[in-house]
XYZ file of N, CA and C in Angstrom:
723
model
N -23.447 4.554 -57.869
C -22.221 5.096 -56.942
C -20.937 4.860 -57.135
N -20.559 5.954 -57.295
C -19.346 6.176 -57.404
C -18.136 5.037 -57.212
N -17.478 4.146 -57.900
C -16.249 3.682 -57.474
C -15.387 4.413 -56.913
N -14.395 4.185 -55.743
C -13.048 4.841 -55.363
C -12.186 3.738 -56.404
N -10.961 5.184 -56.595
C -9.747 4.095 -57.419
C -8.977 5.247 -56.644
N -7.914 3.967 -56.060
C -6.780 4.909 -55.375
C -5.720 4.544 -56.186
N -4.895 6.455 -56.243
C -3.882 6.191 -57.771
C -2.848 6.403 -57.648
N -1.755 6.419 -58.071
C -0.711 7.675 -58.559
C -0.320 7.836 -59.530
N -0.339 8.600 -60.502
C -0.356 8.508 -61.568
C 1.254 8.685 -62.045
N 1.900 8.347 -61.380
C 3.556 7.537 -61.652
C 3.319 6.494 -62.211
N 2.677 6.138 -61.724
C 2.111 4.775 -61.899
C 1.743 4.356 -63.253
N 2.376 3.133 -63.950
C 1.596 3.097 -65.447
C 0.210 2.155 -65.581
N -0.251 1.623 -64.286
C -1.294 0.880 -64.258
C -2.565 1.936 -63.725
N -1.862 2.497 -62.764
C -2.978 3.418 -62.363
C -3.624 4.776 -63.330
N -2.290 5.012 -64.247
C -3.457 5.802 -65.730
C -4.141 5.222 -66.719
N -3.959 4.153 -66.721
C -4.288 2.814 -67.334
C -5.995 2.861 -66.807
N -6.272 2.355 -65.498
C -7.401 2.809 -65.182
C -8.000 4.382 -64.687
N -7.365 5.033 -64.927
C -7.649 6.715 -65.089
C -8.400 6.720 -66.460
N -7.321 6.491 -67.072
C -8.010 6.816 -68.702
C -9.563 6.091 -69.183
N -9.438 4.881 -68.492
C -10.400 4.078 -68.830
C -12.011 4.389 -68.038
N -11.582 5.176 -67.017
C -12.351 5.586 -66.433
C -13.233 6.403 -66.820
N -12.501 7.718 -66.927
C -12.446 9.098 -67.742
C -13.249 9.037 -69.262
N -12.382 8.407 -69.843
C -12.880 7.488 -71.368
C -14.468 6.941 -71.632
N -14.757 6.526 -70.813
C -16.083 5.903 -70.469
C -17.087 6.429 -69.286
N -16.904 7.365 -69.025
C -17.349 8.346 -68.229
C -18.274 7.394 -66.938
N -17.266 6.413 -66.507
C -17.776 5.648 -65.246
C -17.570 6.478 -64.512
N -18.734 6.392 -63.053
C -18.821 7.357 -61.897
C -17.651 6.817 -61.022
N -16.099 7.838 -60.802
C -15.241 7.306 -59.972
C -15.163 8.784 -58.969
N -14.520 8.266 -58.218
C -13.617 9.190 -57.016
C -12.270 8.833 -56.800
N -11.100 9.535 -57.315
C -9.854 9.393 -57.076
C -9.473 9.650 -55.824
N -8.552 8.474 -55.533
C -8.471 8.898 -53.607
C -6.903 8.806 -53.995
N -5.939 10.119 -54.087
C -5.002 9.994 -54.998
C -3.829 9.103 -53.184
N -2.665 8.349 -53.598
C -1.669 7.303 -53.105
C -0.368 7.897 -53.319
N 0.197 8.566 -52.939
C 1.730 9.154 -52.815
C 2.590 7.967 -52.689
N 2.797 7.398 -53.693
C 4.127 6.286 -53.639
C 5.383 6.896 -52.942
N 5.962 8.210 -53.246
C 7.192 8.244 -53.018
C 7.187 9.170 -51.550
N 5.946 9.208 -51.063
C 5.840 9.286 -49.408
C 5.430 8.024 -48.570
N 5.294 7.146 -49.392
C 4.978 6.030 -48.715
C 3.280 5.973 -47.743
N 2.657 6.319 -48.786
C 1.313 6.789 -48.426
C 0.559 5.086 -48.021
N 1.147 4.145 -49.365
C 0.817 2.962 -49.551
C 0.923 2.145 -48.593
N 1.803 2.529 -47.301
C 1.772 1.618 -45.960
C 1.181 2.113 -44.925
N 0.168 3.204 -45.545
C -0.684 3.955 -44.089
C -1.636 2.856 -43.731
N -2.211 3.069 -42.435
C -3.418 1.916 -41.950
C -4.491 2.209 -42.848
N -5.082 3.190 -43.117
C -6.229 3.291 -44.072
C -6.163 1.954 -45.491
N -4.950 2.557 -45.998
C -5.158 2.159 -47.221
C -4.309 0.532 -47.177
N -3.913 -0.029 -45.886
C -3.883 -1.317 -45.872
C -5.256 -1.993 -45.924
N -6.029 -1.780 -45.430
C -7.466 -2.070 -45.113
C -7.760 -2.099 -46.187
N -7.815 -1.663 -47.751
C -7.741 -1.648 -48.933
C -7.313 -2.330 -49.655
N -6.012 -2.525 -49.395
C -4.589 -3.540 -50.185
C -3.539 -3.841 -49.356
N -4.108 -5.244 -49.015
C -3.299 -5.819 -48.161
C -1.876 -5.933 -48.861
N -1.771 -6.221 -50.253
C -0.353 -5.984 -50.950
C 0.088 -4.937 -51.041
N -0.713 -3.513 -50.939
C -0.038 -2.259 -50.632
C 0.380 -1.650 -52.108
N -0.249 -2.016 -53.140
C -0.030 -1.541 -54.241
C -1.084 -0.868 -54.876
N -0.777 0.042 -55.718
C -1.324 0.826 -56.482
C -1.837 0.461 -57.873
N -2.672 0.063 -58.632
C -4.057 0.814 -58.206
C -5.163 -0.129 -57.438
N -5.718 0.341 -56.865
C -7.081 -0.128 -56.061
C -7.889 0.055 -56.022
N -9.200 -0.641 -56.091
C -10.550 -0.005 -56.117
C -11.570 -0.695 -54.907
N -12.576 0.411 -54.832
C -13.170 0.014 -53.560
C -14.357 0.195 -54.438
N -15.709 -0.259 -54.098
C -16.882 -0.524 -54.616
C -17.810 -1.038 -53.603
N -18.122 -0.324 -52.678
C -19.098 -0.571 -51.305
C -18.105 -1.455 -50.726
N -18.322 -1.987 -50.278
C -17.591 -3.410 -49.281
C -16.731 -4.294 -50.118
N -16.870 -4.135 -51.485
C -15.857 -4.775 -52.262
C -14.981 -4.056 -52.744
N -13.534 -5.214 -52.595
C -12.101 -4.165 -52.684
C -11.463 -5.536 -53.567
N -10.664 -4.468 -54.946
C -10.314 -5.169 -55.695
C -8.738 -4.668 -56.168
N -7.887 -5.543 -56.301
C -6.120 -4.797 -56.545
C -5.925 -5.885 -58.132
N -4.863 -5.069 -58.588
C -3.852 -5.434 -59.934
C -4.996 -4.689 -61.010
N -4.407 -4.137 -61.708
C -4.959 -3.387 -63.276
C -6.093 -3.779 -63.956
N -5.326 -5.166 -64.834
C -6.010 -5.624 -65.853
C -7.262 -6.680 -64.835
N -7.401 -6.719 -63.130
C -8.105 -7.316 -63.018
C -9.508 -6.023 -62.749
N -9.219 -4.869 -62.412
C -9.869 -3.696 -61.970
C -10.630 -3.318 -63.547
N -9.718 -3.152 -64.650
C -9.837 -3.037 -65.731
C -11.347 -3.507 -66.489
N -11.098 -5.035 -66.419
C -12.220 -6.152 -66.323
C -13.553 -5.854 -65.485
N -13.193 -5.463 -64.697
C -14.199 -5.509 -63.877
C -15.321 -3.839 -63.867
N -14.505 -3.073 -64.234
C -14.665 -1.912 -64.677
C -15.891 -1.704 -66.248
N -15.183 -2.725 -66.936
C -15.690 -2.568 -68.197
C -17.433 -3.681 -68.000
N -17.227 -4.768 -67.503
C -18.391 -5.942 -67.122
C -19.522 -5.196 -66.258
N -19.006 -4.414 -65.312
C -20.091 -3.738 -64.636
C -20.821 -2.485 -65.147
N -19.678 -1.558 -65.945
C -20.332 -0.261 -66.551
C -20.752 -0.884 -68.073
N -20.777 -2.103 -68.044
C -20.894 -2.373 -69.995
C -20.430 -1.349 -70.948
N -18.870 -1.260 -70.820
C -18.349 -0.155 -71.740
C -18.692 -0.896 -72.856
N -18.157 -0.129 -74.167
C -18.334 -0.407 -75.762
C -17.922 -1.970 -75.390
N -18.116 -2.241 -76.655
C -17.598 -4.118 -76.744
C -16.105 -4.085 -77.072
N -15.937 -2.906 -77.777
C -13.972 -3.105 -78.690
C -13.216 -3.070 -76.944
N -13.229 -2.523 -75.972
C -12.533 -2.670 -75.093
C -12.092 -4.218 -75.012
N -13.591 -4.829 -74.367
C -12.901 -6.636 -74.464
C -14.223 -7.566 -74.944
N -13.922 -7.780 -76.260
C -14.730 -8.004 -77.213
C -15.405 -9.270 -76.363
N -16.889 -9.735 -77.666
C -16.866 -10.906 -76.784
C -16.692 -12.173 -77.856
N -16.358 -11.651 -79.175
C -15.289 -12.644 -79.890
C -14.486 -13.531 -79.223
N -14.207 -14.553 -79.066
C -13.345 -15.452 -78.061
C -12.105 -15.313 -78.403
N -11.679 -15.129 -80.286
C -10.366 -14.825 -80.557
C -9.534 -13.715 -80.119
N -10.757 -12.673 -80.138
C -10.044 -11.464 -80.246
C -9.892 -11.231 -78.431
N -10.531 -11.779 -78.018
C -10.652 -11.864 -76.635
C -9.305 -12.404 -75.825
N -9.146 -13.474 -76.687
C -7.706 -14.112 -76.151
C -6.849 -13.959 -76.665
N -6.733 -12.655 -77.230
C -5.737 -11.823 -78.000
C -5.468 -10.589 -76.508
N -6.475 -9.772 -76.406
C -6.178 -9.427 -75.000
C -5.383 -9.754 -73.624
N -6.250 -10.927 -73.425
C -5.847 -11.945 -72.510
C -4.434 -12.664 -72.415
N -3.945 -12.561 -73.618
C -2.720 -13.309 -73.983
C -1.941 -11.792 -73.924
N -1.920 -10.435 -73.991
C -1.278 -9.559 -73.655
C -1.133 -9.498 -72.654
N -2.338 -9.009 -71.844
C -2.393 -8.966 -70.269
C -1.462 -9.731 -69.879
N -1.478 -11.317 -69.967
C -0.687 -12.063 -69.154
C 0.910 -12.182 -69.377
N 1.341 -11.321 -70.580
C 2.460 -11.295 -71.067
C 3.037 -10.115 -70.364
N 2.382 -9.367 -70.548
C 3.015 -7.740 -70.333
C 3.512 -7.819 -68.875
N 3.323 -8.237 -67.695
C 3.798 -7.924 -66.578
C 5.208 -8.020 -66.492
N 5.966 -9.740 -66.623
C 7.505 -9.860 -67.006
C 7.880 -9.330 -67.755
N 7.570 -8.604 -68.773
C 8.306 -8.207 -70.228
C 8.235 -6.546 -70.436
N 7.439 -6.272 -71.415
C 7.580 -4.756 -71.240
C 7.011 -3.830 -69.902
N 6.397 -4.495 -69.268
C 6.102 -3.840 -67.735
C 7.379 -3.439 -66.831
N 8.077 -4.521 -66.893
C 9.261 -4.610 -66.438
C 10.018 -3.783 -66.538
N 10.715 -3.991 -68.041
C 11.762 -3.735 -68.829
C 11.986 -1.887 -68.870
N 10.198 -1.266 -69.028
C 10.015 -0.147 -69.531
C 10.270 0.755 -67.951
N 9.731 0.025 -66.871
C 10.295 0.372 -65.372
C 11.908 0.779 -65.174
N 12.348 -0.442 -65.001
C 13.631 -0.339 -64.963
C 14.387 0.843 -66.152
N 14.444 0.712 -67.273
C 14.962 1.839 -67.825
C 14.609 3.153 -67.154
N 13.310 3.164 -67.213
C 12.936 4.490 -65.973
C 13.417 4.693 -64.602
N 13.520 3.709 -63.759
C 14.331 4.089 -62.317
C 15.891 4.431 -62.753
N 16.754 3.412 -63.715
C 17.826 3.579 -64.092
C 18.637 4.309 -64.796
N 17.456 5.155 -65.501
C 17.840 6.264 -66.475
C 17.880 7.863 -65.436
N 16.707 7.853 -64.505
C 16.351 8.975 -63.839
C 15.892 8.805 -62.411
N 15.163 8.315 -61.970
C 15.168 7.922 -60.254
C 16.472 7.607 -59.927
N 16.864 6.523 -60.408
C 18.182 6.412 -59.008
C 19.467 6.978 -59.186
N 19.873 7.618 -60.379
C 20.916 8.866 -60.421
C 20.893 9.979 -60.059
N 19.033 10.419 -60.300
C 18.966 11.525 -60.136
C 18.369 11.564 -58.487
N 17.381 10.867 -57.985
C 16.944 10.947 -57.014
C 17.437 10.537 -55.630
N 18.406 9.326 -55.947
C 18.642 8.213 -54.830
C 20.164 8.736 -55.188
N 20.830 9.383 -55.832
C 22.038 9.678 -56.347
C 23.028 8.767 -56.188
N 22.967 7.405 -56.805
C 23.365 6.069 -57.016
C 23.939 6.390 -58.317
N 25.062 6.247 -58.338
C 25.810 6.155 -60.221
C 25.104 4.641 -60.698
N 24.930 4.767 -62.225
C 24.010 3.756 -62.749
C 25.407 2.965 -63.369
N 25.686 2.181 -63.580
C 27.150 1.572 -64.406
C 26.546 1.560 -65.927
N 27.565 1.699 -66.752
C 26.932 2.235 -67.864
C 26.449 0.616 -68.761
N 27.298 -0.392 -68.270
C 26.639 -1.628 -68.856
C 25.270 -1.947 -68.161
N 24.714 -1.559 -67.233
C 23.642 -1.828 -66.521
C 22.222 -1.047 -67.485
N 22.923 -0.048 -67.761
C 21.812 1.024 -67.996
C 21.688 0.314 -69.773
N 22.934 0.001 -70.337
C 22.464 -0.702 -71.633
C 22.122 -1.964 -72.085
N 22.015 -2.610 -70.969
C 21.849 -4.388 -71.019
C 19.963 -3.429 -70.566
N 19.700 -2.972 -69.930
C 18.158 -2.356 -69.477
C 17.653 -1.888 -70.946
N 18.319 -1.002 -71.671
C 17.753 -0.704 -72.971
C 17.938 -1.624 -74.099
N 18.341 -3.000 -74.024
C 18.584 -3.812 -74.721
C 17.112 -4.886 -74.551
N 16.957 -4.842 -73.104
C 15.657 -5.494 -72.922
C 14.459 -5.368 -72.937
N 14.886 -3.689 -72.925
C 13.422 -3.264 -73.650
C 13.058 -3.245 -75.059
N 14.490 -3.098 -75.765
C 13.999 -3.744 -76.845
C 13.446 -4.638 -77.438
N 14.231 -5.534 -76.747
C 13.355 -6.792 -77.453
C 11.992 -7.204 -76.777
N 11.564 -6.530 -75.678
C 10.022 -6.467 -75.694
C 9.248 -5.571 -76.535
N 9.644 -4.665 -76.997
C 9.016 -3.444 -77.877
C 8.927 -4.075 -79.222
N 10.377 -4.968 -79.337
C 10.119 -5.460 -80.720
C 8.944 -6.924 -80.381
N 8.705 -7.459 -79.770
C 7.590 -7.848 -79.650
C 6.338 -8.090 -79.529
N 6.270 -6.936 -79.043
C 5.046 -5.667 -79.504
C 4.706 -5.579 -80.557
N 5.772 -4.967 -81.403
C 5.275 -4.981 -82.709
C 5.328 -6.131 -83.748
N 6.304 -7.208 -83.459
C 6.024 -8.422 -84.089
C 5.090 -9.390 -84.104
N 5.079 -9.333 -82.452
C 3.815 -10.749 -82.163
C 2.332 -9.767 -81.964
N 2.534 -9.261 -81.197
C 1.006 -8.648 -80.702
C 0.593 -7.670 -81.435
N 1.309 -6.899 -82.282
C 0.615 -5.935 -83.425
C 0.496 -6.813 -84.659
N 1.752 -6.644 -85.190
C 1.874 -7.973 -86.649
C 1.154 -6.618 -88.039
N 0.163 -6.751 -88.165
C -0.556 -5.997 -89.511
C -1.312 -5.064 -88.845
N -2.169 -5.487 -87.714
C -3.378 -4.705 -87.308
C -2.983 -3.272 -86.886
N -3.726 -2.515 -86.894
C -4.160 -1.610 -86.340
C -3.918 -1.238 -84.957
N -4.648 -2.206 -84.159
C -3.957 -2.744 -82.294
C -4.485 -4.293 -82.247
N -4.000 -4.313 -80.772
C -3.473 -5.797 -80.547
C -4.671 -6.585 -80.929
N -5.754 -6.664 -80.914
C -7.016 -7.126 -80.799
C -7.211 -7.043 -82.498
N -7.062 -6.208 -83.140
C -8.001 -6.100 -84.264
C -8.055 -4.671 -84.854
N -9.040 -4.414 -84.923
C -9.606 -2.924 -85.931
C -9.362 -2.178 -84.941
N -9.880 -1.905 -83.618
C -10.544 -1.405 -82.619
C -9.236 -1.687 -81.376
N -9.301 -0.286 -80.803
C -9.083 0.061 -79.538
C -9.157 -1.095 -78.449
N -8.736 -1.985 -77.689
C -8.630 -2.752 -76.358
C -8.336 -2.593 -75.360
N -8.442 -2.750 -74.499
C -7.710 -2.856 -73.009
C -6.220 -3.357 -73.134
N -5.675 -4.092 -74.038
C -4.554 -4.507 -74.215
C -3.841 -3.139 -74.978
N -4.098 -2.497 -75.692
C -3.979 -1.258 -76.451
C -3.404 -0.208 -74.965
N -4.187 -0.325 -74.150
C -4.882 0.816 -73.298
C -3.545 0.442 -72.292
N -3.358 -0.656 -71.839
C -2.088 -1.318 -70.968
C -0.736 -1.077 -71.731
N -0.753 -1.466 -72.592
C 0.192 -1.136 -73.489
C 0.819 0.063 -73.609
N 0.176 0.876 -73.895
C 0.819 2.715 -74.056
C 1.063 3.486 -72.867
N 0.591 2.846 -72.123
C 1.003 3.382 -70.464
C 2.613 2.874 -70.228
N 2.858 1.245 -70.339
C 3.904 0.920 -70.310
C 4.750 1.644 -71.413
N 5.132 1.734 -72.211
C 5.671 2.587 -73.595
C 6.223 3.486 -73.198
N 5.024 4.927 -72.402
C 5.463 6.260 -72.165
C 6.379 6.271 -71.193
N 6.469 5.262 -70.002
C 6.904 5.192 -68.805
C 8.730 5.512 -69.296
N 9.193 4.662 -70.153
C 10.625 5.113 -70.736
C 11.184 6.711 -71.182
N 9.725 7.024 -71.981
C 9.906 8.135 -72.660
C 9.987 9.385 -71.813
N 9.421 9.381 -70.454
C 9.083 10.362 -69.433
C 11.072 9.993 -68.919
N 11.692 9.199 -68.902
C 12.573 9.376 -68.317
C 14.080 9.680 -69.462
N 13.519 10.150 -70.567
C 14.239 10.909 -71.880
C 14.354 9.788 -72.896
N 14.378 8.254 -73.045
C 14.467 7.550 -74.020
C 13.322 7.501 -74.924
N 14.162 8.165 -76.046
C 12.533 8.226 -77.316
C 12.917 6.629 -77.833
N 11.408 6.013 -77.456
C 11.463 4.559 -77.837
C 10.667 4.360 -79.055
N 10.241 5.679 -79.820
C 9.645 5.866 -81.230
C 10.538 5.963 -82.038
N 11.518 6.217 -82.012
C 12.610 6.420 -83.012
C 13.132 5.268 -83.220
N 13.072 5.369 -85.021
C 13.696 4.509 -85.639
C 12.324 2.912 -85.581
N 11.106 3.123 -84.978
C 10.248 2.200 -85.101
C 8.971 2.787 -85.640
N 8.635 3.072 -86.903
C 7.949 3.740 -87.431
C 6.340 2.709 -86.815
N 6.634 1.462 -86.875
C 5.029 0.879 -86.638
C 4.759 1.188 -85.277
N 5.343 1.263 -84.483
C 5.148 1.456 -83.169
C 4.712 3.318 -82.672
N 5.317 3.883 -83.649
C 4.929 5.142 -83.204
C 3.877 5.345 -84.369
N 3.324 4.483 -85.100
C 2.059 4.692 -85.942
C 0.875 3.959 -84.880
N 1.237 3.151 -83.951
C 0.321 2.548 -83.275
C 0.018 3.516 -82.220
N 1.011 4.190 -81.738
C 0.929 5.261 -80.653
C -0.138 5.789 -80.967
N 0.106 6.517 -82.491
C -0.681 8.013 -82.788
C -2.067 7.403 -82.983
N -2.523 6.157 -83.333
C -4.067 5.413 -83.347
C -4.390 5.698 -81.464
N -3.815 5.165 -81.121
C -3.810 4.624 -79.386
C -4.385 5.944 -79.155
N -3.318 7.009 -79.207
C -3.779 8.397 -78.890
C -5.344 9.090 -79.134
N -5.327 8.812 -80.583
C -6.580 9.421 -81.140
C -7.809 9.009 -81.037
N -7.687 7.313 -80.822
C -8.722 6.550 -80.137
C -9.291 7.166 -78.317
N -8.083 7.236 -77.805
C -8.068 7.844 -76.250
C -8.722 9.394 -76.202
N -8.324 10.188 -77.035
C -8.596 11.565 -77.264
C -7.197 12.282 -76.580
N -6.762 12.971 -77.641
C -5.456 13.728 -76.894
C -5.203 14.814 -75.777
N -6.883 15.388 -75.894
C -6.612 15.785 -74.425
C -6.657 14.974 -72.872
N -7.353 13.894 -73.362
C -7.310 13.022 -72.119
C -6.239 12.502 -71.934
N -5.729 11.841 -73.049
C -4.276 11.071 -72.933
C -3.175 12.011 -72.082
N -3.064 13.333 -72.579
C -1.821 14.307 -72.024
C -2.174 14.759 -70.716
N -3.540 14.995 -70.687
C -3.773 15.278 -69.192
C -3.524 14.150 -67.852
N -3.511 12.970 -68.641
C -3.590 11.676 -67.454
C -1.772 11.443 -67.773
N -1.019 11.675 -68.649
C 0.462 11.666 -68.616
C 1.135 13.129 -67.963
N 0.608 14.174 -67.760
C 0.894 15.203 -67.928
C 2.206 15.058 -66.450
N 1.918 13.931 -65.606
C 2.915 14.321 -64.341
C 4.177 13.604 -64.182
N 3.853 12.410 -65.160
C 5.232 11.647 -65.718
C 6.027 12.175 -66.819
N 5.474 12.708 -67.474
C 6.432 13.363 -68.576
C 6.805 14.555 -68.083
N 6.606 15.157 -66.958
C 7.223 15.848 -66.641
C 8.145 15.568 -65.563
N 8.911 14.351 -65.660
C 9.187 13.765 -64.513
C 11.043 14.455 -64.401
N 11.646 14.651 -65.846
C 13.173 15.200 -65.688
C 13.309 16.475 -64.954
N 12.024 17.288 -65.160
C 12.147 18.692 -64.093
C 11.549 18.094 -62.885
N 10.787 17.290 -62.235
C 10.085 17.030 -61.082
C 11.365 16.589 -60.291
N 12.240 15.525 -61.085
C 13.420 15.311 -59.835
C 14.047 16.239 -59.440
N 14.401 17.351 -60.067
C 15.112 18.086 -59.959
C 15.034 18.765 -58.091
N 13.735 18.562 -58.133
C 13.627 19.368 -56.562
C 12.562 18.453 -55.752
N 12.546 16.920 -56.003
C 12.034 15.756 -55.386
C 13.040 15.588 -54.388
N 12.450 15.564 -53.018
C 13.206 14.969 -51.736
C 13.324 13.476 -51.835
N 14.551 13.153 -51.994
C 15.331 11.890 -52.097
C 15.292 11.358 -50.699
N 15.356 11.888 -49.796
C 15.453 11.285 -48.370
C 13.964 10.801 -47.818
N 13.103 10.452 -48.837
C 11.455 10.011 -48.589
C 11.267 8.728 -49.338
N 12.711 8.690 -50.043
C 12.657 6.923 -50.691
C 14.060 6.198 -49.773
N 14.512 6.828 -48.433
C 15.492 6.368 -47.943
C 14.680 4.526 -47.548
N 13.839 4.897 -46.835
C 13.196 3.320 -46.698
C 12.695 2.270 -47.144
N 12.818 2.975 -48.486
C 12.894 2.077 -49.469
C 14.088 1.569 -50.546
N 14.949 2.270 -50.227
C 16.371 2.656 -51.287
C 16.993 1.051 -51.219
N 17.143 0.809 -50.533
C 17.538 -0.554 -50.545
C 16.692 -2.273 -51.104
N 15.651 -1.834 -51.344
C 14.841 -2.588 -51.834
C 14.794 -2.320 -53.594
N 14.824 -0.874 -53.646
C 15.042 -0.571 -55.244
C 16.416 -1.108 -56.021
N 17.295 -0.770 -54.770
C 18.600 -0.958 -55.768
C 18.948 -2.553 -55.966
N 18.170 -3.207 -55.275
C 18.426 -4.457 -55.179
C 17.461 -5.145 -56.301
N 16.250 -4.375 -56.324
C 15.427 -4.857 -57.558
C 15.893 -4.281 -59.350
N 16.184 -3.033 -58.831
C 16.943 -2.391 -60.421
C 18.272 -3.115 -60.468
N 19.389 -2.766 -59.485
C 20.757 -2.853 -59.936
C 20.946 -4.415 -60.160
């Protein structure tokens, strides 16, 4: 039986889940949830996820939220190739370490740049102070430096010689500020080479397919109806500004 995946591909964690499902031929059905339209607050989705965030998974009567938990569930249920989450204790620990760190670091900082550089000025029509933008880019640079120096070091991938769940979760976050027009790979040859390896391991066609919407964001915002975000505007500004 196919699992149901509730996704919005503007969301980084949703992209990691979809890439993983497609790459590993996991039987799945996508249920699109438009965060911009507030569909996460609908009655139906509330029965799937009380925290009203995507991604979410339903497998029969079983529901699950949080992308790392979903990825681990899929890897183990469908017995995907071991390199995604190796049996080796230390390799697995490296993956767990990255998944534990990224929430309040590269995920937060990449998202902040995306909103401050693109969504807030172009969709919410709120001016972002220069110092706010500079501080956000500096925070992101710090996280990218840690990705390179602590988590990658001199390895091809985070856990060693092969792509793992950690690399998949990392790449979708790194691509978020790129979608806002910030080239995070410029001047970072190690990060750039890692990106190329991850993209090759995933498959360029699949990588591009799943990132198509987010990488078109700079054009999409020109026709985006900002009034749809009025219900959450104050919350967004309070969080990012």
